Each structure stands twice: as structure tokens, then as C-alpha cells.
Amino acid sequence: MRVALFITCLADQFYAEAGVAAVRLLRALGVEVDFPEGQTCCGQPAFNAGYWDEARPLAKRTLEVFEEAEYVVLPSGSCASMVKNHYPELLPGNREALAMAEKTYELSQFLVRVLGVEKLGEGLKGRKVAYHHGCHALRELGVREEPLLLLQNAGAEVLPWEAWEECCGFGGLFSVKLPEVSLAMADRKLATLPEAEVLTSTDAGCLLHLSGRMGKKGLGLRVAPLATLLWEAYAG
Amino acid sequence: MRAKAKLYPKEAARLLREKPGVREAVTGATLHFERNRLKAYAEVPIEEWRERAKAVKDHVLTHLDHYLELAERRLRENGVQVHWAETPEDAHRVLREVVHRRGVKRAVKAKSMLTEELGVNPLLESLGVEVYETDLGEYLIQLLGEPPSHIVGPAIHLSLGEIQKLFHARFGTPLDASPEALAQVARRVLREAFLSAELGLSGANFLVAETGTLALMENEGNIRLSTSLPKVHVAFVGIEKLLPRFADLALFLPLTARAATGQRLATFVSLIQGPAREGEEGPEEVHVVLVDHGRTALLHDLEAWETLRCLRCGACLNACPVYRQTGGHPYGYVYSGPIGAVLDPGLLGLEEAYPLPYASTLCGACYEACPVKIPIPRLLLTWRHRAAEEGLTPSWEHGAMRAFRKVMESPALYRLFSKGLRGLPLPQDLLPLLRAWTEGRGPLRPSPKPFHELWKEVADGR
Ligand code: SF4
């Protein structure tokens, strides 16, 4: 099986090691991984902000870049949802958009639903993990159980967290258009954070926002993308 | 009510800075409602209910002319006087006529968002009529001279302490009076008003076309009194509130109650079938004012008409993490929260309501909560798209997006940008965005090398 990795721009720039982790993990599971040259951004920031004319060319070129792929896997729930749910909307009647939607998965979703892998290893034994449900992964892709299953089966203790399904306040452009509200949302989320060793999520944007906020508030907690933790689950 | 929606970003920031208590009160109350809703939804096959409710509403909205005519006929047969109001002025005319003809000095009013929309209170006051809001929460904000902060809980933003202070100043109650004691005082004042008012005003949760029945839901009993004690009852009904059949109430009454407060049914449901008949107690005159005020235009908007399914249950507000931080006031119009963000542009025009579609992270919690499945996130995207197309968005933002597109369209430029992020100065266009980010979250710290460089290493080391 061959997978084309869509790293997405935020992870490429800010969580590069998550990409490495995803590649290693997929290869370890017997999957061949491509990294199609020429990929940049899925266009989500422009699309969500209303600039569809700016988003459309980015969507089109992403379709071209991944045209040949058997599966497209992203270590990001919101970008996966952009491709799966919003490309067909942004490019109505475009067959390639529908085809790409069909073969696109968020990483944990791909592992569980396509590969049928539910246990990666025991590398997270005894680790206390706080999981933040990224909104688009949760509500647009329906990724709810997969990350939890993989973390728990690797021995992690996923801590109960009252606000884990609540939006962290990132929201792309929202975080800079309405910074005060965005920060208030992060604070509310963090106020209920359990005492964990590591905070993880499918989405780089949420993590960037939350870890920045934690830094400002002097909360020293490791923040790691889900892909990184899943590799640790496998490799120990 | 005059819209101040344009001020949303400023007002939201100001409120968070100056009145942190509001955030606390609103978060507490909405989380409480939200938990109750989840429990109440879990007791029933909620997805089936939502699907059916959506279908009924879609049917009635796509056959609205038919059902409006039917409703008018039935209402008249029931002895109700029917009026059509395209604008607030039309609605005012009806009210003015009643006030003059019946010599109204005092009016009692049940909670109604539509009457807020129409500015009924200021009108009556200008006619020399004393108006009493009879819903406790609505009464509180009337005393404070504030607009409602929430569709269902107008005083959701107030803490007990603030209410105690308000009552102390107004009625001399002790500063530590219990909520029960405060309610007693309000009840005393309002009871007096109920008994002496010549006019009762209300909205309507539903209007059944088949039977001409007005359905009203409440928990305090004040609607019943407002619509039965005064000699004249005037109900303002948005034309989107229609239901085809009486039997539809069997779905919509429990669904709305579950969505709004997590109750199986509202404590009181009034089904009003016209004025009192010979030998009965009740109002001599009942008027129904069918209000358009932008609704027909919205109905003809092919991308946004679904907004009109709204039952005004407030579930989307309770579920919304953005609304929770500020309550409804910064939104600047009667309808706040997620539904306000898509209804206000429809009713007021996008220019007036421009920033509201951006008052969301598109997290989707509103859609999950909505009993009639209004695709609020999709509608937010639609309004944002229009805002960008119509040039309502700030030019620096458009500039930044154009620059972003330029960079992302070309892998070579993207790689250059990637290098720039690790040392070179950034394009001017992005600076305001960066500052807004770093102020609350510290500097951006990119990975030492981007993945597309690491890939070469991983790829070789296979
Ligand atoms: S949009 Fe839906 S959830 Fe929000 S008030 Fe209307 S019916 Fe209720």
C-alpha cells in the first residue's frame, strides 16, 4: 500500500518532527510513503476567512499534486476536513475534488479505519495524556474514538477532561481577528486541564495556540502532535 | 432596537477587559443549560426528531404563502383580528391604534424577541404607556435599561450580587436577600401591573395554520396572565413561526423545551384560540400581527433561507464557546450568538452586520445542538464569502490573503518564505496579524528545519 503524506503548511513549519514521526510510523506498519513535491497549503485559511478566490487556486493545485496518490494522509484534522468536506463545495462539479475527498484521511483515522490497526505498541505505558479534540476532526470528520483507542492501547492514561471537546479558540484567522475572545477561550480550556505529562491533538493550529498560551501563563507542559505520540507508542 | 453589530470586535474585547464577571456568569449558566440539553436529548431518538422537525419546517417555509393564508382565515374564524406588518412601522401603527382607541395607560408584556426587534417598548413609552416586562429576567434588564443578553435567558449575564444591588436600590430589599425573596418583590410589583393593565403583549413560539392556534411556552406563568387578564391581547408573530398542523405541536413543543432548557416540556404551555366567548373570562380583543421585517427577502436567498427554521430556543448560544465568553451584548442586535451571526446579516443586511459572521471559530458545536439542524457553520462561511466578495473586509486582511495565496501557489516562493520564517524579515502585510498573535501567546517558534527539508533525510535513510 502506498500513501501520499500531506504534511500541511502549519505542521511543515512548526511541527516538522510530527511529519517525521508519521513517515516512520507508516513505514513501520508496512506502508510505502511518498511526499509529493510541490505541496504547500490546502487553502483552508483563505477559505474559512471568506476569500474563496484565493482558496480556489490552492485547492486546485493540491488536487494536481495528489492526483496520482492511492491514499492521502494528513497529520491534521482540520486540513483533512477541508479536503474531504469543503473542496467539493469550493469546486462544485469538480470530479477530482470528489475523488480526492474519497481517499483522504486524518492519520489516526487512516490507521484504524483503513489499516485496521488498533494497537501500535506499548511505548506510552503509564504516561498521563490530555487529549484535545480538534473541532473539525471531531465534528466534521467524526474522529472521536480513533486517537483515544490508539493512545490507550499503547498504555497511556488518557485523563478525564471536562472541556476536551470544547473549542480551544484557535480558529485560524479568528485567533488574530478576535484575539481577546480567542485567548479567553484558551484560558477557559486550560483552566480545566487535568494534571498531565503531555497535551496532544490532531491539529497543529490548536497546539500552537494552546502551547503559546501555556507559555505565557507559565504552565510548563509538554505539547506534542498526535503523530509524534503515536510514533512513541510504536517505538517506545 | 438599533443594531450596533459593527462594533462587535471592539465591544467583545472591551467587555472581556472591563466586566470579567459577565464571562463567569454566562459560562456558568450556559454550561448548566448545555448539560441539561445533552441529558434531555439522550432520552429520545433525537436524530429522528431533528430530522422530522427540519422536514416540517422546510415544508412550511417552502409553502409559506399557502400556510399564511390558511392561518389568516382560521384566525379570523376564531374571532382574532389579523394584521400584516412588513416593517416595524406597520407593526407600530397597529399598536398605536389600539392604545388610542382603548385609552391604554398600562401594558404588561411577555418575553418576546420579536417585540425587541420591533422596538415595541420605546414606542409604547413614547405614547405615554407604562410597560411592564413580566418575565423575571426580562424585567431585570428592563430595570437596568439593557437589551437581552440571551434569547431565552435575557439576564443570563447578571450575577446574583448584581440583582441584589439592583433591587436594593429600587425596592429597598436587603443586600443579601435570597433569590426567593427577590422574586417575591418582583411578583408583588408585577401582580399589581397585571391587574391594572389594559393591554397584554406577547410573541408566539408557534402559530398553527390548520387551527389558527397560537402556542406559547414559558416557565413562570406570566405569559398566561399577560394574555388573559387585560381586555386586549396583541401577539406579534414572525411569519416564519408557522406550523402546518395542530399535531405538529406534539413534536415541536417537547423538542423546543429540550433544546432550550433540557426540560421535557415547558412548565406552562398556552394554546390561544381567540378572544373570550360569551360567558368566558379572558380578553375581549385578540390581535395577531404577522411580521415580515426582512424575512421574505431572506426566504428568497437560496444560500441562506434555512436560517428561518430557527425556533429561537437558544441551544446554539449555550453550546457556543465564543458566546460563553461575552454573552449577547457585544453582538449588538437582538439575536446574538451563532444564530445571530447568520440571522442578523439576513435581517439587517450584511453591511450592517458585517463582523458577526466572523464571531465564530467554525467549531460546529452550534450545529450539533440545533434542534432543526440549521447548518450554521456553512451559513457563516457563506456570509464570510459574501463579505470578502463585497469588499467589506479590511484591506490589510485582503492584502494578507493575496500575499498568502501568492506564496502558497508557488513551491519555490513557499520555500523562500519558509527560510524567511527562520531569520529573514517578514512581509509587511503579515505584521498586524503577527502582532495580534504574539501578544497573548509569545513569539512563534518554527521547527529548526521544516519537514520538507527533513524529508530528504528521512527519505534517504530508509
Ligand atoms: S439556530 Fe437552532 S439552536 Fe439556535 S436558536 Fe435557532 S433553533 Fe435554536
XYZ file of C-alpha atoms and ligand atoms in Angstrom:
706
model
C 0.000 0.000 0.000
C 1.193 3.500 -0.857
C 0.337 6.639 0.988
C 0.998 10.205 -0.017
C 1.730 12.322 3.008
C 0.173 15.779 3.019
C 2.134 17.438 5.761
C 0.142 20.725 5.608
C 1.856 24.074 5.981
C 1.474 24.562 9.726
C 2.921 21.180 10.607
C 5.648 21.639 7.986
C 6.740 24.868 9.654
C 6.005 24.305 13.325
C 5.764 20.599 13.992
C 8.177 19.156 11.449
C 9.015 16.244 13.743
C 5.391 15.136 13.594
C 5.883 14.602 9.877
C 8.982 12.519 10.505
C 7.070 10.529 13.106
C 4.214 9.918 10.672
C 6.596 8.707 7.981
C 8.433 6.342 10.344
C 5.196 5.004 11.777
C 3.598 4.338 8.407
C 6.719 2.664 7.111
C 6.986 0.533 10.230
C 3.449 -0.626 9.539
C 4.472 -1.723 6.053
C 3.117 1.254 4.154
C 5.158 2.967 1.463
C 5.207 6.709 1.942
C 5.514 9.404 -0.706
C 5.922 13.072 -0.102
C 4.699 14.650 -3.315
C 6.906 17.580 -4.187
C 5.199 20.842 -4.727
C 2.659 20.583 -1.942
C 2.096 23.731 0.085
C -1.169 24.677 1.797
C -4.667 23.255 1.348
C -6.168 26.740 1.242
C -8.174 26.458 4.411
C -7.142 29.802 5.942
C -8.363 31.716 2.913
C -11.494 29.609 2.515
C -12.579 29.974 6.139
C -11.973 33.698 6.022
C -14.265 34.077 3.022
C -11.599 34.550 0.340
C -12.716 31.738 -1.912
C -10.999 33.257 -4.921
C -7.711 32.972 -3.072
C -8.506 29.489 -1.794
C -9.623 28.004 -5.114
C -6.248 28.019 -6.900
C -4.646 26.438 -3.843
C -7.263 23.718 -3.777
C -6.792 23.096 -7.486
C -3.068 22.758 -7.245
C -3.391 20.463 -4.238
C -5.664 18.267 -6.352
C -2.965 18.151 -9.016
C -0.187 17.397 -6.583
C -2.085 14.443 -5.134
C -3.791 13.250 -8.306
C -1.824 10.014 -8.527
C -1.991 9.111 -4.853
C -3.737 5.952 -3.698
C -4.370 7.419 -0.253
C -3.720 10.889 1.083
C -2.951 11.020 4.798
C -2.686 14.197 6.860
C -1.488 14.661 10.411
C -4.173 17.356 10.720
C -7.917 17.013 11.240
C -8.936 20.422 10.012
C -6.971 20.239 6.764
C -8.273 16.716 6.181
C -11.777 18.073 6.612
C -11.017 20.942 4.265
C -10.102 18.414 1.576
C -12.882 15.961 2.365
C -15.783 18.293 3.101
C -15.010 21.671 1.646
C -13.156 21.054 -1.624
C -16.316 19.685 -3.224
C -18.098 22.828 -2.025
C -15.378 25.190 -3.172
C -15.080 23.474 -6.562
C -18.628 22.377 -7.351
C -18.871 19.757 -10.062
C -15.143 19.040 -9.931
C -14.618 15.277 -10.159
C -11.040 15.359 -8.940
C -12.246 17.080 -5.784
C -14.693 14.254 -5.134
C -12.033 11.660 -5.891
C -9.574 13.262 -3.520
C -12.233 13.561 -0.806
C -12.743 9.801 -1.076
C -9.123 8.888 -0.488
C -8.184 11.454 2.154
C -7.779 10.596 5.845
C -6.533 12.105 9.062
C -3.647 9.952 10.330
C -5.317 8.177 13.272
C -8.436 7.672 11.204
C -6.325 6.058 8.474
C -4.559 3.763 10.926
C -7.761 2.483 12.497
C -10.250 2.556 9.658
C -8.111 1.686 6.680
C -5.195 -0.279 8.084
C -7.297 -1.821 10.834
C -4.518 -1.166 13.338
C -5.744 -0.650 16.878
C -2.557 -1.272 18.800
C 0.789 0.178 17.885
C 2.939 -0.967 20.777
C 3.271 -0.229 24.453
C 5.519 2.763 24.278
C 3.192 5.051 26.231
C 2.887 2.847 29.289
C 1.841 4.851 32.320
C 2.043 8.185 30.526
C -0.608 10.684 31.562
C -2.033 12.220 28.414
C -4.546 15.045 27.954
C -6.267 14.806 24.581
C -7.780 17.875 22.953
C -10.440 17.054 20.385
C -9.807 19.381 17.459
C -13.254 20.621 16.394
C -13.001 19.738 12.723
C -11.557 16.306 13.429
C -14.338 15.686 15.921
C -17.387 17.245 14.309
C -16.585 17.365 10.620
C -14.599 14.135 10.243
C -16.119 12.175 13.102
C -12.698 11.307 14.527
C -13.603 10.659 18.140
C -12.576 7.153 19.169
C -9.554 6.508 16.967
C -6.924 8.637 18.710
C -8.147 7.562 22.143
C -8.070 3.914 21.185
C -4.527 4.149 19.868
C -3.271 6.084 22.874
C -4.959 3.839 25.414
C -3.895 0.626 23.732
C -0.330 1.866 23.895
C -0.629 2.067 27.652
C -1.317 5.773 28.027
C -3.686 7.001 30.653
C -5.967 9.413 28.806
C -7.117 11.697 31.580
C -10.710 12.768 32.018
C -11.007 16.392 30.922
C -14.298 18.225 31.263
C -13.629 20.582 28.369
C -11.842 18.225 25.996
C -14.500 18.550 23.307
C -14.666 22.322 23.594
C -13.054 24.564 21.037
C -9.699 25.938 22.195
C -10.273 29.270 20.474
C -7.747 28.947 17.669
C -9.983 29.136 14.619
C -7.286 30.291 12.181
C -7.842 33.941 11.339
C -10.212 34.111 14.324
C -7.216 33.996 16.650
C -5.897 37.260 15.255
C -9.175 38.924 14.272
C -10.644 38.482 17.736
C -7.557 37.872 19.856
C -9.196 38.691 23.210
C -12.029 36.230 22.704
C -9.652 33.626 21.353
C -7.413 33.906 24.408
C -10.368 33.847 26.795
C -11.406 30.565 25.176
C -7.923 29.113 25.569
C -7.906 30.170 29.202
C -11.232 28.502 29.860
C -9.958 25.326 28.228
C -6.698 25.397 30.159
C -8.424 26.165 33.460
C -9.940 22.699 33.341
C -6.821 20.918 32.085
C -6.011 17.848 34.200
C -2.514 17.235 35.523
C -0.997 15.554 32.527
C 2.535 14.997 31.268
C 1.669 15.763 27.719
C -1.088 17.518 25.823
C -1.842 16.215 22.367
C -4.235 16.713 19.490
C -4.612 16.058 15.797
C -4.220 19.715 14.916
C -1.073 21.811 14.792
C -3.022 25.073 14.916
C -4.752 24.203 18.194
C -1.455 23.070 19.703
C 0.405 26.157 18.600
C -2.279 28.343 20.149
C -2.553 26.364 23.388
C 1.166 25.917 23.894
C 1.764 29.618 23.278
C -0.876 30.454 25.823
C 0.515 27.986 28.339
C 3.965 29.510 27.885
C 2.527 32.960 28.623
C 0.863 31.647 31.739
C 3.935 29.779 32.900
C 2.373 26.350 32.520
C 5.193 24.003 31.676
C 3.576 21.056 29.980
C 4.857 19.134 27.015
C 2.790 19.682 23.907
C 3.128 17.111 21.153
C 1.162 16.417 17.989
C -0.689 13.120 17.936
C 1.598 11.759 15.198
C 4.612 12.187 17.474
C 2.938 10.338 20.321
C 1.752 7.567 18.038
C 5.320 7.007 16.880
C 6.392 6.903 20.534
C 3.619 4.396 21.106
C 5.181 2.197 18.466
C 8.861 2.766 19.086
C 8.753 3.165 22.855
C -33.721 48.010 18.526
C -30.920 49.761 16.682
C -28.162 47.473 15.590
C -24.636 48.070 16.839
C -23.327 44.921 15.244
C -20.489 46.771 13.544
C -18.842 47.308 16.903
C -18.680 43.596 17.726
C -14.890 43.083 17.871
C -14.324 46.223 19.935
C -17.231 45.577 22.246
C -16.268 41.955 22.827
C -12.743 42.987 23.748
C -13.958 45.798 25.978
C -16.387 43.571 27.815
C -13.737 40.941 28.481
C -11.444 43.631 29.834
C -13.915 45.628 31.858
C -16.528 43.159 33.029
C -14.906 39.812 33.710
C -17.916 38.910 35.865
C -20.076 38.646 32.764
C -17.884 35.912 31.362
C -18.134 33.996 34.596
C -21.911 34.331 34.873
C -22.537 33.462 31.231
C -20.161 30.495 31.175
C -21.748 29.077 34.320
C -25.297 29.451 33.100
C -24.720 28.219 29.550
C -22.793 25.159 30.710
C -25.684 24.357 33.002
C -28.208 24.632 30.155
C -25.897 22.680 27.891
C -25.584 19.768 30.292
C -29.356 19.693 30.718
C -29.838 19.710 26.972
C -27.472 16.818 26.456
C -29.299 14.803 29.086
C -32.687 15.628 27.607
C -31.564 14.852 24.061
C -30.183 11.497 25.185
C -33.603 10.392 26.425
C -35.214 10.411 22.997
C -34.296 9.394 19.437
C -33.078 12.922 18.940
C -31.691 12.477 15.437
C -35.103 11.340 14.223
C -36.765 14.257 15.992
C -34.354 16.748 14.474
C -34.809 15.278 11.017
C -38.607 15.409 11.286
C -38.657 18.901 12.714
C -36.377 20.088 9.938
C -38.641 18.482 7.334
C -41.793 20.072 8.745
C -40.175 23.485 8.872
C -38.802 23.144 5.351
C -42.237 22.186 4.114
C -43.928 25.139 5.754
C -41.243 27.571 4.589
C -41.422 26.389 1.007
C -45.226 26.692 1.038
C -45.371 29.762 3.195
C -47.923 31.733 1.169
C -50.380 28.879 1.369
C -49.998 28.413 5.111
C -50.104 32.122 5.836
C -53.399 32.451 4.010
C -54.774 29.429 5.813
C -53.621 30.781 9.168
C -55.201 34.144 8.464
C -58.515 32.536 7.553
C -58.567 30.330 10.643
C -57.545 33.153 12.946
C -60.376 35.322 11.618
C -62.842 32.476 12.018
C -61.703 32.273 15.629
C -62.513 35.952 16.087
C -58.911 37.149 16.007
C -58.084 40.397 14.215
C -55.221 39.781 11.827
C -52.744 42.436 10.714
C -49.819 42.277 8.326
C -46.663 44.180 9.104
C -43.924 44.371 6.570
C -41.927 46.856 8.584
C -41.662 47.855 12.253
C -43.657 50.988 11.351
C -46.548 48.815 10.167
C -46.486 46.974 13.480
C -46.331 50.256 15.376
C -49.414 51.509 13.569
C -51.460 48.568 14.852
C -50.309 49.172 18.374
C -50.885 52.915 18.211
C -54.443 52.370 17.049
C -55.192 50.002 19.953
C -53.622 52.340 22.503
C -55.660 55.324 21.328
C -58.942 53.514 20.856
C -58.842 51.707 24.211
C -57.202 54.502 26.168
C -54.352 52.252 27.246
C -52.252 53.595 30.123
C -50.517 50.451 31.179
C -49.342 47.351 29.334
C -47.947 44.036 30.507
C -45.620 42.253 28.169
C -44.489 38.669 27.962
C -40.923 37.984 26.857
C -40.637 38.180 23.081
C -37.574 38.659 20.915
C -39.665 39.921 18.016
C -41.010 42.824 20.062
C -37.384 43.715 20.848
C -36.711 43.624 17.134
C -39.649 45.950 16.515
C -38.855 48.355 19.327
C -42.246 47.938 20.962
C -41.223 49.248 24.387
C -39.819 52.579 23.215
C -42.903 53.075 21.060
C -45.300 52.478 23.940
C -43.307 54.727 26.213
C -43.456 57.482 23.612
C -47.242 57.071 23.645
C -47.270 57.560 27.394
C -47.957 53.895 28.159
C -46.247 52.269 31.123
C -44.818 48.917 30.018
C -44.015 46.092 32.388
C -41.867 43.203 31.282
C -43.347 40.304 33.182
C -40.705 37.649 32.612
C -38.420 37.946 35.618
C -35.190 38.067 33.631
C -36.647 40.493 31.129
C -37.970 42.633 33.989
C -34.474 42.806 35.478
C -32.896 44.066 32.304
C -35.776 46.456 31.786
C -34.973 47.952 35.183
C -31.348 48.242 34.111
C -32.244 49.682 30.729
C -30.328 46.941 28.923
C -31.198 44.765 25.937
C -31.467 40.988 26.429
C -28.185 39.101 26.537
C -29.635 35.721 25.542
C -32.670 34.626 23.514
C -34.053 32.524 26.342
C -32.328 33.902 29.442
C -32.238 37.664 28.881
C -30.462 38.348 32.198
C -28.008 35.470 31.906
C -25.074 37.877 32.247
C -26.066 39.132 35.693
C -24.793 37.649 38.920
C -26.983 37.294 41.996
C -24.958 40.067 43.620
C -25.815 42.493 40.854
C -29.501 41.654 41.078
C -29.417 42.107 44.842
C -27.842 45.516 44.374
C -30.390 46.487 41.752
C -33.322 45.510 43.972
C -31.761 47.184 46.963
C -31.582 50.454 45.063
C -35.071 50.126 43.586
C -37.124 48.469 46.262
C -35.023 48.712 49.417
C -34.601 44.959 49.842
C -31.583 43.841 51.926
C -28.329 43.426 50.015
C -28.244 39.746 50.906
C -31.877 38.985 50.019
C -32.408 35.422 48.786
C -33.438 34.797 45.180
C -36.843 33.734 46.511
C -37.248 36.976 48.412
C -36.310 38.940 45.294
C -38.785 37.002 43.208
C -41.446 37.792 45.827
C -40.824 41.505 45.433
C -40.963 41.303 41.647
C -44.118 39.263 41.869
C -45.777 41.873 44.039
C -44.962 44.666 41.606
C -45.973 42.654 38.582
C -49.189 41.347 40.099
C -50.334 44.907 40.553
C -49.451 45.586 36.912
C -51.299 42.505 35.649
C -54.486 43.564 37.430
C -54.470 47.113 36.181
C -53.120 46.778 32.628
C -55.495 47.396 29.747
C -53.186 45.750 27.226
C -51.289 42.479 27.172
C -48.496 41.878 24.675
C -46.813 38.670 23.646
C -44.920 36.954 20.916
C -45.574 33.373 19.886
C -43.481 30.237 19.738
C -45.702 28.777 17.049
C -48.760 29.605 15.036
C -50.672 26.574 13.784
C -52.131 27.272 10.359
C -54.708 24.484 10.342
C -56.446 25.698 13.502
C -55.280 29.276 13.919
C -53.771 28.420 17.299
C -51.089 30.478 18.986
C -48.742 28.345 21.076
C -46.672 29.967 23.821
C -44.134 28.287 26.084
C -42.905 29.560 29.440
C -41.860 28.562 32.928
C -43.140 31.404 35.090
C -46.842 31.744 34.345
C -46.544 35.357 33.306
C -47.499 34.755 29.693
C -50.771 33.220 30.759
C -51.532 36.289 32.830
C -50.409 38.743 30.150
C -52.660 37.125 27.590
C -55.710 36.519 29.743
C -56.142 39.331 32.293
C -56.032 42.504 30.151
C -59.018 43.215 27.933
C -56.855 43.377 24.808
C -54.137 40.949 23.753
C -51.782 41.739 20.885
C -49.448 38.976 19.715
C -46.549 39.656 17.355
C -45.673 36.643 15.237
C -42.819 36.353 12.762
C -44.099 34.783 9.554
C -41.510 32.003 9.900
C -43.188 30.745 13.073
C -45.897 28.806 11.276
C -46.577 25.119 11.680
C -48.937 23.332 9.304
C -50.951 21.084 11.623
C -52.037 21.067 15.242
C -50.464 17.635 15.567
C -47.043 19.168 14.798
C -47.082 20.709 18.252
C -46.620 17.228 19.659
C -43.137 17.268 18.194
C -42.217 20.928 18.410
C -43.233 21.687 21.988
C -41.108 18.956 23.613
C -38.274 19.408 21.131
C -38.028 23.141 21.793
C -38.170 22.642 25.562
C -35.437 20.014 25.444
C -33.225 22.177 23.266
C -33.739 25.342 25.265
C -33.511 24.258 28.884
C -33.333 20.485 28.883
C -36.937 20.235 30.074
C -39.269 17.613 28.676
C -41.921 20.262 28.291
C -42.193 23.882 29.356
C -43.923 24.353 32.717
C -46.743 26.269 31.042
C -47.968 25.934 27.504
C -50.721 28.321 26.395
C -52.743 27.466 23.340
C -54.715 30.539 22.399
C -57.694 30.155 20.190
C -59.093 33.687 20.013
C -60.880 36.085 22.355
C -63.177 35.013 25.170
C -66.600 33.875 24.066
C -69.906 34.719 25.751
C -69.731 33.877 29.433
C -65.990 33.146 29.379
C -63.233 35.046 31.150
C -60.469 36.471 29.007
C -59.608 39.231 26.578
C -62.326 40.898 24.535
C -59.980 41.514 21.637
C -57.133 39.422 20.323
C -54.889 40.790 17.589
C -52.263 38.831 15.718
C -49.671 40.897 13.886
C -47.863 38.832 11.259
C -44.456 40.385 10.898
C -42.145 40.192 7.918
C -39.307 42.643 8.688
C -36.835 41.145 6.251
C -37.996 37.549 6.424
C -39.441 37.268 2.919
C -36.218 38.573 1.478
C -34.239 36.044 3.490
C -36.589 33.287 2.360
C -35.707 34.102 -1.223
C -31.991 33.907 -0.512
C -31.177 30.465 -1.857
C -27.995 30.118 0.165
C -29.341 31.383 3.471
C -33.075 30.662 3.723
C -32.582 27.689 6.056
C -31.855 30.199 8.815
C -35.616 30.726 9.015
C -36.151 27.276 10.514
C -34.917 28.759 13.785
C -37.134 28.146 16.820
C -35.312 30.702 18.995
C -34.509 28.026 21.542
C -31.056 29.385 22.321
C -29.397 25.952 22.302
C -26.736 27.187 19.873
C -25.885 30.050 22.225
C -25.459 27.683 25.144
C -23.238 25.399 23.085
C -21.118 28.212 21.654
C -17.690 28.697 23.268
C -17.445 32.162 21.718
C -20.805 33.328 23.085
C -19.828 31.995 26.503
C -17.001 34.489 26.830
C -19.107 37.605 26.431
C -22.811 36.868 26.450
C -25.002 38.567 23.886
C -24.408 42.299 24.270
C -21.314 42.738 22.073
C -23.166 41.228 19.119
C -25.135 44.446 19.065
C -28.510 43.131 17.968
C -31.479 41.257 19.410
C -30.215 37.927 18.137
C -26.763 37.062 19.393
C -24.542 34.013 19.381
C -24.225 31.666 16.419
C -27.780 32.135 15.173
C -27.413 35.895 15.471
C -24.247 35.717 13.423
C -26.196 34.288 10.490
C -29.675 35.716 11.090
C -28.616 39.317 11.638
C -26.919 39.657 8.224
C -30.095 38.201 6.729
C -32.400 40.622 8.510
C -30.245 43.745 8.718
C -28.173 43.352 5.588
C -24.577 42.198 5.580
C -23.118 45.676 5.644
C -24.836 46.440 8.950
C -23.920 43.074 10.478
C -20.564 42.581 8.776
C -18.265 41.391 11.557
C -20.757 38.923 13.057
C -20.103 36.013 10.669
C -16.525 36.154 11.928
C -17.618 35.745 15.554
C -17.010 32.015 15.391
C -14.194 29.516 15.143
C -16.413 27.270 12.995
C -16.187 24.657 15.729
C -19.591 23.263 14.832
C -20.992 22.950 18.370
C -23.979 25.107 17.338
C -24.958 22.802 14.533
C -24.726 19.801 16.824
C -27.099 21.469 19.283
C -29.637 22.923 16.868
C -32.973 21.073 17.071
C -33.823 21.884 13.463
C -30.357 21.273 12.045
C -29.635 24.736 10.758
C -26.192 24.410 9.149
C -24.833 27.427 10.996
C -21.140 26.794 10.175
C -21.953 26.562 6.471
C -24.018 29.731 6.669
C -21.166 31.511 8.435
C -18.902 30.553 5.550
C -21.451 31.814 3.047
C -21.729 35.205 4.743
C -17.957 35.467 5.060
C -17.582 34.688 1.407
C -20.038 37.438 0.568
C -18.306 39.858 2.916
C -14.994 39.261 1.152
C -16.620 39.497 -2.293
C -18.376 42.732 -1.434
C -15.181 44.272 -0.122
C -16.439 44.637 3.446
C -13.362 43.005 4.956
C -10.393 45.204 5.886
C -7.919 45.869 3.111
C -4.908 44.664 5.137
C -6.679 41.344 5.517
C -7.396 41.043 1.833
C -3.789 42.030 1.160
C -2.521 39.382 3.533
C -4.699 36.757 1.888
C -3.478 37.714 -1.543
C 0.112 37.502 -0.345
C -0.661 34.176 1.271
C -2.078 32.856 -1.957
C 0.910 34.086 -3.937
C 3.289 32.313 -1.606
C 1.316 29.091 -1.431
C 0.743 28.931 -5.167
C 4.420 28.563 -5.806
C 6.506 25.917 -4.048
C 9.619 27.977 -4.739
C 8.167 31.049 -3.030
C 6.858 28.872 -0.228
C 10.350 27.535 0.390
C 11.702 31.048 0.374
C 9.047 32.066 2.892
C 9.978 29.046 4.959
C 13.579 30.288 5.063
C 12.323 33.769 5.875
C 10.362 32.467 8.836
C 13.691 31.260 10.206
C 15.550 34.548 10.059
C 14.635 36.934 7.273
C 12.193 39.832 7.765
C 8.550 39.010 7.092
C 6.327 40.720 4.516
C 4.748 43.919 5.828
C 1.245 42.669 5.093
C 1.512 39.982 7.711
C 2.719 42.185 10.534
C -0.580 43.234 12.138
C -1.616 39.582 12.124
C 1.618 38.548 13.778
C 1.371 41.145 16.474
C -2.187 40.128 17.301
C -0.931 36.580 17.653
C 2.215 37.079 19.684
C 0.740 39.461 22.245
C -1.166 36.713 24.007
C 0.898 33.712 23.029
C 4.517 34.731 22.776
C 6.716 34.556 19.673
C 6.188 31.918 17.004
C 8.894 29.292 17.183
C 9.210 27.340 13.965
C 10.853 23.912 13.961
C 14.633 24.185 13.369
C 14.089 22.754 9.897
C 10.797 22.476 8.063
C 9.585 18.969 7.267
C 10.127 19.359 3.544
C 13.854 19.584 4.312
C 13.772 16.750 6.820
C 12.001 14.609 4.233
C 15.204 14.368 2.225
C 16.957 12.973 5.282
C 14.156 10.556 6.131
C 13.780 9.540 2.509
C 17.485 8.732 2.161
C 17.723 6.939 5.450
C 15.032 4.420 4.601
S -30.414 28.198 15.393
Fe -31.159 26.253 16.149
S -30.237 26.101 18.187
Fe -30.031 28.238 17.598
S -31.836 29.243 18.454
Fe -32.377 28.640 16.374
S -33.326 26.621 16.576
Fe -32.248 27.033 18.485
